[in-house]
CSV table of C-alpha atoms in Angstrom, one decimal:
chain,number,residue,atom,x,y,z
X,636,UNK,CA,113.4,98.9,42.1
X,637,UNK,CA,114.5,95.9,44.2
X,638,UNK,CA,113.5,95.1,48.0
X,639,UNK,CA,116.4,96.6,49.2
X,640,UNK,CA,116.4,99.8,47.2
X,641,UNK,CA,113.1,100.3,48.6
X,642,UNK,CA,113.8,100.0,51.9
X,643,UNK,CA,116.8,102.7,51.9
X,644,UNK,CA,114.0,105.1,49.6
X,645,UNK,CA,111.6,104.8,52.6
X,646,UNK,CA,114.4,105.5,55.1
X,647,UNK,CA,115.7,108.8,53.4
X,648,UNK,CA,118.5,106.9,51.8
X,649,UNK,CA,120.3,108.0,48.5
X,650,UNK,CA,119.6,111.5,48.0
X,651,UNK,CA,121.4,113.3,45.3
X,652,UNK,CA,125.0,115.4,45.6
X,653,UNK,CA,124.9,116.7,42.6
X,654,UNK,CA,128.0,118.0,41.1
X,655,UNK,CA,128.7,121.7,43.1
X,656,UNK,CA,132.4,123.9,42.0
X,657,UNK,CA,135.5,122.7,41.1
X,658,UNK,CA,136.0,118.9,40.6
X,659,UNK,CA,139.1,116.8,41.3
X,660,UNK,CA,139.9,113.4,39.8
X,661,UNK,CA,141.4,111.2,43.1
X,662,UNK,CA,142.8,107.8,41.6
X,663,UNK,CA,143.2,105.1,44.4
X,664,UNK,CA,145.7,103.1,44.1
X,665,UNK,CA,146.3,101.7,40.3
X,666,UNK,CA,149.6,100.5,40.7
X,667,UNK,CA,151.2,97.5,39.3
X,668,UNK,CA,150.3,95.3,42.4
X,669,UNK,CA,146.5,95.5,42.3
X,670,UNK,CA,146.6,95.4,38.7
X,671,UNK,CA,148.6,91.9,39.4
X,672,UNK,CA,146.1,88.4,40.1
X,673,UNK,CA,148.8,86.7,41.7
X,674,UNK,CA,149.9,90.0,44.2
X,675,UNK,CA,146.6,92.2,45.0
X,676,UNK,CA,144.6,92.2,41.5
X,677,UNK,CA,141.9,90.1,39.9
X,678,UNK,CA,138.2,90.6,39.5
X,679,UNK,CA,137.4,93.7,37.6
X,680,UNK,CA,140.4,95.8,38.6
X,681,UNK,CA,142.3,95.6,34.8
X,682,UNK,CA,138.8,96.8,33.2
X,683,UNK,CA,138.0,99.6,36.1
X,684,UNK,CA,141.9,100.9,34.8
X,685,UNK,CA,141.3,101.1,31.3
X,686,UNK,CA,138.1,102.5,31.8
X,687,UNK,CA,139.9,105.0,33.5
X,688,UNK,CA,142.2,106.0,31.0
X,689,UNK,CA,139.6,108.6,29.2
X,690,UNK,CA,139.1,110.1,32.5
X,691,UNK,CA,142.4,111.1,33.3
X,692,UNK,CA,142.9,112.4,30.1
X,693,UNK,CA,139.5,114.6,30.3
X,694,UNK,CA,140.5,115.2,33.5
X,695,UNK,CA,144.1,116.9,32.3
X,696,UNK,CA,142.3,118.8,29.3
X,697,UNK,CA,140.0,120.7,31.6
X,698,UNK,CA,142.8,121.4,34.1
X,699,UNK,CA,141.4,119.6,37.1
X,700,UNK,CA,143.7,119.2,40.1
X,701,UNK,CA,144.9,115.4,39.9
X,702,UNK,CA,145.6,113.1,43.0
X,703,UNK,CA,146.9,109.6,42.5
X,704,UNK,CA,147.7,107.3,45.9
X,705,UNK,CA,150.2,104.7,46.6
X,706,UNK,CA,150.5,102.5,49.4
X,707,UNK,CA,154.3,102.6,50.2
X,708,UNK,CA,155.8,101.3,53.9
X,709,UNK,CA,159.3,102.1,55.2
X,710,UNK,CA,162.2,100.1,53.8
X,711,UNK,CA,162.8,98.8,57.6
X,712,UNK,CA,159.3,98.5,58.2
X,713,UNK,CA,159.1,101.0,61.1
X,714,UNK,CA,155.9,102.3,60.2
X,715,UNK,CA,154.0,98.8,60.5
X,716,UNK,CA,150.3,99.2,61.8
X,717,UNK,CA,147.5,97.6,62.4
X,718,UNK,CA,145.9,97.5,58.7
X,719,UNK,CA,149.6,95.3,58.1
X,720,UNK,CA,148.5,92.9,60.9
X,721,UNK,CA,145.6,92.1,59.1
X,722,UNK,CA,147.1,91.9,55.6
X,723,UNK,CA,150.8,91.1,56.3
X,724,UNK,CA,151.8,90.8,52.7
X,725,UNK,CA,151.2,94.9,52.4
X,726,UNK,CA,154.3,95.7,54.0
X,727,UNK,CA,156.3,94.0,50.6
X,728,UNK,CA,154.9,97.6,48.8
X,729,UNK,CA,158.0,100.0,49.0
X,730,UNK,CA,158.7,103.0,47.5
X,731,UNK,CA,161.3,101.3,45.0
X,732,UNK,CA,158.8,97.8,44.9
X,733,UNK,CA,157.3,98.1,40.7
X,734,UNK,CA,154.4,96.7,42.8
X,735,UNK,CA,154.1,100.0,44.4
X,736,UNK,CA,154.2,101.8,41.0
X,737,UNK,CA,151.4,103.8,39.3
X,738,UNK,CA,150.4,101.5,36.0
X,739,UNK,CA,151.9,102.8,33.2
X,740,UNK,CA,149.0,103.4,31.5
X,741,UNK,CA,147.8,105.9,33.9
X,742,UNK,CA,151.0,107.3,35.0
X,743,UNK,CA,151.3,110.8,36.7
X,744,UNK,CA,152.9,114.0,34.9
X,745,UNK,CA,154.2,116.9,36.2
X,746,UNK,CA,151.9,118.9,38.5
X,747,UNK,CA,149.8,115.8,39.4
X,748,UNK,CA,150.0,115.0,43.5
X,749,UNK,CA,151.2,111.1,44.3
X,750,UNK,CA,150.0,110.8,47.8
X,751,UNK,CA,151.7,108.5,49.3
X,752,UNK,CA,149.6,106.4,52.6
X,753,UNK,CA,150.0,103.7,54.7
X,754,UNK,CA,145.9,102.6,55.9
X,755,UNK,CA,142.5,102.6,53.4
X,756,UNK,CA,141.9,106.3,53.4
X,757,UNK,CA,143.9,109.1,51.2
X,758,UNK,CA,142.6,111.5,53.7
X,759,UNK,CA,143.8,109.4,57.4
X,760,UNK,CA,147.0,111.0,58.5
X,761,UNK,CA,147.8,113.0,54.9
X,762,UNK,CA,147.4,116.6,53.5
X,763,UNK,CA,144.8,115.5,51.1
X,764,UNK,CA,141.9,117.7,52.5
X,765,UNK,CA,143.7,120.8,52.6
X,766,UNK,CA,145.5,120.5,49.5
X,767,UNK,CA,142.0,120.4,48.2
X,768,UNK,CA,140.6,122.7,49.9
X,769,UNK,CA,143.6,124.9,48.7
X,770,UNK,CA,142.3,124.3,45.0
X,771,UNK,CA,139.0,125.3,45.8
X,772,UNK,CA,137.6,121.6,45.1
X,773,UNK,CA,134.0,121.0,46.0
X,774,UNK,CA,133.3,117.9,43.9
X,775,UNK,CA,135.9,114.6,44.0
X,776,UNK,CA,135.7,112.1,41.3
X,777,UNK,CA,137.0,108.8,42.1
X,778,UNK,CA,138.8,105.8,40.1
X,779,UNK,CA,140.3,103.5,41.8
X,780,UNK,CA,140.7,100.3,43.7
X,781,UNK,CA,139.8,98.3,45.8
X,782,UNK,CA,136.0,99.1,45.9
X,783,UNK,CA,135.5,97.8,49.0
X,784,UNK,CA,138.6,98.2,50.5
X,785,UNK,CA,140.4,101.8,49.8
X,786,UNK,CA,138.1,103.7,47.9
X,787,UNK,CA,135.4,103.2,50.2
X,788,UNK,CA,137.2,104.0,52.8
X,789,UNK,CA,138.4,107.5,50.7
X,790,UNK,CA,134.8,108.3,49.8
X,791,UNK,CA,133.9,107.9,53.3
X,792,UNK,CA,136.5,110.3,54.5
X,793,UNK,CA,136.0,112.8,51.2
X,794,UNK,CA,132.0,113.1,52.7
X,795,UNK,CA,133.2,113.3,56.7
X,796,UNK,CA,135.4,116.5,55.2
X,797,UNK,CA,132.7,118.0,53.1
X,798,UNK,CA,133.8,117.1,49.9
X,799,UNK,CA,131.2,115.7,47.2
X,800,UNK,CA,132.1,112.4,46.2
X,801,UNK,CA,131.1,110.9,42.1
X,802,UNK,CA,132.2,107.1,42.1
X,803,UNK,CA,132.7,106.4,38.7
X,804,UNK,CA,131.5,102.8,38.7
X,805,UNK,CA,133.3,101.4,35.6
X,806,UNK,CA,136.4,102.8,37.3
X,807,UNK,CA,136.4,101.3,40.2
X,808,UNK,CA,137.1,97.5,40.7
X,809,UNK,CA,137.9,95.1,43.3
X,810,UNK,CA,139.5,91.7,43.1
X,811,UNK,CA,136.0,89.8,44.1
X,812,UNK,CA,132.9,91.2,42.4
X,813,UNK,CA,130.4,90.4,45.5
X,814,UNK,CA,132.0,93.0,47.6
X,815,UNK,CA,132.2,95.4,44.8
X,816,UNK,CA,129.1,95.5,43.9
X,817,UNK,CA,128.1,95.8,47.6
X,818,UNK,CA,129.8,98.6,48.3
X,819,UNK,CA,128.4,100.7,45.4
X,820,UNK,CA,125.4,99.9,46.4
X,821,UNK,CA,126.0,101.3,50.1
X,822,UNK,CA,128.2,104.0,49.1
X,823,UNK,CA,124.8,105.2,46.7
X,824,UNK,CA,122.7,105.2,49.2
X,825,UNK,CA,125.2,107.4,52.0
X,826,UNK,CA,128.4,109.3,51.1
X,827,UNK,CA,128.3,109.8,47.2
X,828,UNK,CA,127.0,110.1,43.8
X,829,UNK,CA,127.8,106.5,42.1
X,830,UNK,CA,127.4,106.7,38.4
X,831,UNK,CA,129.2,105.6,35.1
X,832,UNK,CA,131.4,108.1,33.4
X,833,UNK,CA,129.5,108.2,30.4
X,834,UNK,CA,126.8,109.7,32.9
X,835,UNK,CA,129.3,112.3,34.6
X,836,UNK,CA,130.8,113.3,31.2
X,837,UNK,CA,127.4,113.9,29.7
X,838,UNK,CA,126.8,116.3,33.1
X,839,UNK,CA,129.7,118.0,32.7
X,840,UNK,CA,129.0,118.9,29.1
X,841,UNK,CA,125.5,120.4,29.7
């Protein structure tokens, strides 16, 4: 156990969720843009999607409700905020931008939610919570990038509405591996379960 780890064990850091009802897969953000080095990608972002692939698909056998986001502004830019002024080049992601488009390899299917958002969070200003709740989900799964960046700030808000969050943490990525390793460190030790999906799969099988 490093230094660090030890600290947060004497504080009370890093208990265990545990997996608790019905699970959801939320998948932040894969689109062509942060799968891209030269727009939003780089770092371990094209391994965290492939890894994901096997999850959606296990995810669609056992019939779990499926959430993918996109970040998408107004054609006119009418609904620039605050997160633009800080990273200006986000408002280029439109609703008809490929940028803004899932990655083929984990595209949506019928029945699957794309959630649409304009800041970090899937849950800040959408219907994500309820349409949860409304499927009786207890435990979200999470895929997705950036680590530090929109799935933190999604497994923050899953925790602040009671969800349970799993990070799956060879399906998550972030275009500079300092932060992402960071952040699954923090995210351990105070709003969810951070764990491979070898891990979670062998879990969910026993």
């Amino acid at each position: 156990m490093s230094d660090d780890q030890q600290v947060y064990r004497q504080q009370g850091f890093g208990g265990r969720l545990g997996l608790q009802g019905q699970p959801a897969l939320l998948l932040v953000d894969f689109v062509n843009g942060f799968a891209d080095p030269q727009r939003f990608g780089g770092g371990n972002i094209a391994e965290a999607i492939e890894a994901t692939v096997p999850v959606l698909a296990e995810a669609r056998r056992r019939g779990w409700p499926v959430v993918h986001t996109r970040i998408v502004f107004a054609d006119d830019d009418a609904d620039a905020n605050v997160f633009t002024l800080k990273v200006p080049s986000l408002l280029a992601l439109k609703e008809a931008d490929p940028a803004s488009a899932i990655v083929q390899r984990l595209a949506p299917v019928d029945g699957e939610w794309v959630l649409r958002k304009t800041v970090p969070s899937a849950f800040f200003g959408t219907g994500l919570a309820a349409w949860l709740t409304h499927r009786g989900v207890s435990t979200l799964v999470v895929a997705g990038c950036t680590t530090s960046g929109c799935v933190r700030a999604s497994v923050v808000d899953a925790m602040s509405h009671g969800f349970r969050p799993v990070v799956l943490e060879d399906c998550v990525g972030d275009r500079a591996l300092a932060p992402h390793r960071a952040n699954l460190f923090d995210m351990a030790q105070k709003n969810a379960d951070v764990m491979p999906w070898a891990a979670l799969r062998r879990q969910l099988t026993t």
